PDB file of C-alpha atoms in Angstrom:
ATOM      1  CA  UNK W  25     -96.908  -4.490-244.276  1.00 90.00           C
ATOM      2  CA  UNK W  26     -99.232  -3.419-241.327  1.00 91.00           C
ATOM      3  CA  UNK W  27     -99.401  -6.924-240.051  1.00 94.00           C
ATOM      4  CA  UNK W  28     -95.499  -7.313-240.211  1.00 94.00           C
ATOM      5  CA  UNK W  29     -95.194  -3.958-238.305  1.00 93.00           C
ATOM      6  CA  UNK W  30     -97.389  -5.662-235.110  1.00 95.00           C
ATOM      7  CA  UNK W  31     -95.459  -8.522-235.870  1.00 96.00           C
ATOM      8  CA  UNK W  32     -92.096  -6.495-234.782  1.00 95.00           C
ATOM      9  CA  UNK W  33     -94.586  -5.106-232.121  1.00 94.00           C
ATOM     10  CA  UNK W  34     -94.841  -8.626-230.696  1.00 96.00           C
ATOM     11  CA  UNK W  35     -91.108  -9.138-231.046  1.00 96.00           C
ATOM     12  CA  UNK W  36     -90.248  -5.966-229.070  1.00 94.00           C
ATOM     13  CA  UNK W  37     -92.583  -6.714-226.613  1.00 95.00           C
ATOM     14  CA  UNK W  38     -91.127  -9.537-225.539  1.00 96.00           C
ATOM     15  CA  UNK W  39     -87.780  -8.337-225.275  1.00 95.00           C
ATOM     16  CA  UNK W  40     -86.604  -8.489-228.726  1.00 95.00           C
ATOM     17  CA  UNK W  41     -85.218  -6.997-231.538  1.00 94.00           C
ATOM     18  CA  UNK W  42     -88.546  -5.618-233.895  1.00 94.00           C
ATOM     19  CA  UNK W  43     -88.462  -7.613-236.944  1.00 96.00           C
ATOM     20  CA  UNK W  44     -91.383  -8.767-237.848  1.00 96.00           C
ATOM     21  CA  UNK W  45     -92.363 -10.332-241.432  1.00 97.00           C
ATOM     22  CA  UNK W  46     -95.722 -12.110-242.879  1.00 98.00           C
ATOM     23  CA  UNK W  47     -95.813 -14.818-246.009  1.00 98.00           C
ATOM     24  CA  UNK W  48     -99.038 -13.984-248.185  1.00 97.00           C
ATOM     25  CA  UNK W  49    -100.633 -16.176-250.543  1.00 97.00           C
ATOM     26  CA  UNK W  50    -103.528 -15.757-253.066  1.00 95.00           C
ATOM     27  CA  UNK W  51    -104.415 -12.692-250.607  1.00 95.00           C
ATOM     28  CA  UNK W  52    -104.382 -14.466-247.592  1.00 97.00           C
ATOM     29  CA  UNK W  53    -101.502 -14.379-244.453  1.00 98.00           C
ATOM     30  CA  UNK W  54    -100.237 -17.735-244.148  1.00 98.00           C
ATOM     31  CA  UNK W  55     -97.362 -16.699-242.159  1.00 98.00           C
ATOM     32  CA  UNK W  56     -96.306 -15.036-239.473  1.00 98.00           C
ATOM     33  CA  UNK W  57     -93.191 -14.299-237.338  1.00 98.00           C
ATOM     34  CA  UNK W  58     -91.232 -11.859-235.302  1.00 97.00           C
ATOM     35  CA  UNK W  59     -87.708 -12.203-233.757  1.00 97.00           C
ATOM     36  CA  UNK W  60     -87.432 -15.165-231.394  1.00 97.00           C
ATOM     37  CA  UNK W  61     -83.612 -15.725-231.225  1.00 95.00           C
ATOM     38  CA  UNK W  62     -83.617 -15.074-227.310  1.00 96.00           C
ATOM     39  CA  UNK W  63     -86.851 -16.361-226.308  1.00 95.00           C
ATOM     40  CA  UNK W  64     -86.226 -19.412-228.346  1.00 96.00           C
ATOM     41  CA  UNK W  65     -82.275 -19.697-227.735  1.00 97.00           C
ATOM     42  CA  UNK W  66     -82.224 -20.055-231.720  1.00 97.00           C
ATOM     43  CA  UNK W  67     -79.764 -18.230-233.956  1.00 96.00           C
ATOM     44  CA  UNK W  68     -81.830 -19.038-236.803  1.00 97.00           C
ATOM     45  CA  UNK W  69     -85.148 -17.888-235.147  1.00 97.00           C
ATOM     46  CA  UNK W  70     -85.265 -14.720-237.584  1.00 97.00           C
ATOM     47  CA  UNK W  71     -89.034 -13.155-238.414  1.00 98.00           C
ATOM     48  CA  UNK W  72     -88.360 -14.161-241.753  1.00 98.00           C
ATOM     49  CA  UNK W  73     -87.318 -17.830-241.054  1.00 98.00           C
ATOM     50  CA  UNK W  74     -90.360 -18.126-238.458  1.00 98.00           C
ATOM     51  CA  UNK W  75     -92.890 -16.869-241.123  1.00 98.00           C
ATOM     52  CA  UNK W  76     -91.363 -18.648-243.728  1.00 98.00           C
ATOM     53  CA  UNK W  77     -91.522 -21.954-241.504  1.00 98.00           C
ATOM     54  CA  UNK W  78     -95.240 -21.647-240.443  1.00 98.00           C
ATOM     55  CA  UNK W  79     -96.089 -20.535-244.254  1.00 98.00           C
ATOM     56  CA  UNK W  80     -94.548 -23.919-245.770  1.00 98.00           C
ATOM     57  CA  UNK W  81     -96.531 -26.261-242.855  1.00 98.00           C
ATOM     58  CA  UNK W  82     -99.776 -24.101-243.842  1.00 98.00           C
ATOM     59  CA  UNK W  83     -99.312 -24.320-247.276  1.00 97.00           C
ATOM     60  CA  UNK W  84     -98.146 -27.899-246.778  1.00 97.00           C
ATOM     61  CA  UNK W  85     -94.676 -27.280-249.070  1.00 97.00           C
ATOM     62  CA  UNK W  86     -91.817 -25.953-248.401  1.00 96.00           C
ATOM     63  CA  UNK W  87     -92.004 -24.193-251.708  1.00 96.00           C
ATOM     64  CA  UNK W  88     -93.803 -21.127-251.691  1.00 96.00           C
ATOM     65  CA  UNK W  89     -93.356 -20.010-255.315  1.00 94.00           C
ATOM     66  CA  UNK W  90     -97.071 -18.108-255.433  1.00 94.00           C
ATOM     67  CA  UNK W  91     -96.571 -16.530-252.243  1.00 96.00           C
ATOM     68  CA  UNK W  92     -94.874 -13.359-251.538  1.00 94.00           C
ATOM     69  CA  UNK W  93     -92.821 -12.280-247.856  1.00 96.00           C
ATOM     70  CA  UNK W  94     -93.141  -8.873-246.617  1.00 95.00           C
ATOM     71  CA  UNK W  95     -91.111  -7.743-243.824  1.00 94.00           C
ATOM     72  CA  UNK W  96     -90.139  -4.911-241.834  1.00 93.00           C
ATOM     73  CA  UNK W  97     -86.391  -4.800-242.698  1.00 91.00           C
ATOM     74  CA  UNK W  98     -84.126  -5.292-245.289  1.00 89.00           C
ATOM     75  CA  UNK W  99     -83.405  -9.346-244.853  1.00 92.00           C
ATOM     76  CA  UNK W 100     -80.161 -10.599-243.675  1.00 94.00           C
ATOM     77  CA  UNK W 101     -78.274 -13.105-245.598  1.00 95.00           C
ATOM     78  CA  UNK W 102     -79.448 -15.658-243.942  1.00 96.00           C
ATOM     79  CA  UNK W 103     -82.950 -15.188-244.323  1.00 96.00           C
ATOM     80  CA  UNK W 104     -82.618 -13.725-248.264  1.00 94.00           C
ATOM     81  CA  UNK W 105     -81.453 -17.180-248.710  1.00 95.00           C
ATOM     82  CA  UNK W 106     -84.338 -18.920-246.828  1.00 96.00           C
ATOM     83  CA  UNK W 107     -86.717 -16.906-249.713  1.00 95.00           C
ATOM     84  CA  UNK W 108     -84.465 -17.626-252.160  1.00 95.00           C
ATOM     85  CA  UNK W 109     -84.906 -21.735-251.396  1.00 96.00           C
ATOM     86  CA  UNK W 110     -88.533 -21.055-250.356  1.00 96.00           C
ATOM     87  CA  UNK W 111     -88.897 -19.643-254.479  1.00 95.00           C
ATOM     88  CA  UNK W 112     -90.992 -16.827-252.954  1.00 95.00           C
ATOM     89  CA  UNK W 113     -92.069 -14.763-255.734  1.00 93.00           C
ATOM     90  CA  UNK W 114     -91.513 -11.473-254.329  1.00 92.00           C
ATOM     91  CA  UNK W 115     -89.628  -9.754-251.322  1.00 93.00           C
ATOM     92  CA  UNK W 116     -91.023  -6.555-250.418  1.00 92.00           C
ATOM     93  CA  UNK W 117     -89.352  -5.115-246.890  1.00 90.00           C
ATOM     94  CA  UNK W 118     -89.705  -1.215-245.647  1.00 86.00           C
ATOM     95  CA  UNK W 119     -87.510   1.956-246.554  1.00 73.00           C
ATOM     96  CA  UNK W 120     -83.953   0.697-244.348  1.00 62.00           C
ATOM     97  CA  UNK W 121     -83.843   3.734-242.019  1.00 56.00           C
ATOM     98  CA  UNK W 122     -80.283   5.070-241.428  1.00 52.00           C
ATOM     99  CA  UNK W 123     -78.978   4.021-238.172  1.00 50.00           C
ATOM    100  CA  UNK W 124     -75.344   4.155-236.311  1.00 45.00           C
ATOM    101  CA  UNK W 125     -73.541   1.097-237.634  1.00 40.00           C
ATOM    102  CA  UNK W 126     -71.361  -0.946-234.745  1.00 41.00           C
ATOM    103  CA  UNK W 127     -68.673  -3.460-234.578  1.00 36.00           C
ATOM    104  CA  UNK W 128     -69.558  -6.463-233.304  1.00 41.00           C
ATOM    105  CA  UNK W 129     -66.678  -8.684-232.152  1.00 40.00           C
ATOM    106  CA  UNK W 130     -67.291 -12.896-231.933  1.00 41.00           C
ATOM    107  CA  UNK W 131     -64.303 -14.103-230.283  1.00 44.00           C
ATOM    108  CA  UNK W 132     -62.346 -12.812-227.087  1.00 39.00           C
TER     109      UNK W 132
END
């Protein structure tokens, strides 16, 4: 979980919103990501997604069913659904910390 946390470091740094997440396997980080939605113009470009992405090209599959994903918030549907495809074999994310919820409106 500490490399996740400098992970969302990286991701604030650079202007975004600190999520960061790693993908370990047989004790050994084969993933790592951190928000890149604006940097990247990418919707998709969650810390999740990004670790999950470099963890299947490291691995060389795009199943990762003896590797577990650790991140620094509770996943978003999206990304829950990347791990679920992914067959990771456990999802372990920090404490969610109360915070003020908003609404967000798409459409004008």
């Amino acid at each position: 979980m500490v490399e996740a946390l400098g992970c969302a470091q990286r991701a604030l740094d650079a202007g975004e919103v600190p999520v960061g997440a790693v993908v370990v396997c047989a004790g050994r980080i084969v993933g790592r990501g951190w928000n890149r939605n604006l940097t990247d113009n990418d919707p998709a470009a969650h810390a999740e997604i990004v670790a999950l992405r470099e963890a299947g090209r490291n691995v060389g599959n795009h199943r990762l069913g003896d590797c577990e994903l650790f991140a620094t918030i509770e996943p978003c549907a999206m990304c829950a659904g990347a791990a679920v495809h992914a067959r990771v074999r456990r999802l372990v994310y920090a404490p969610t910390i109360q915070r003020r919820v908003q609404s967000i409106r798409f459409w004008r």
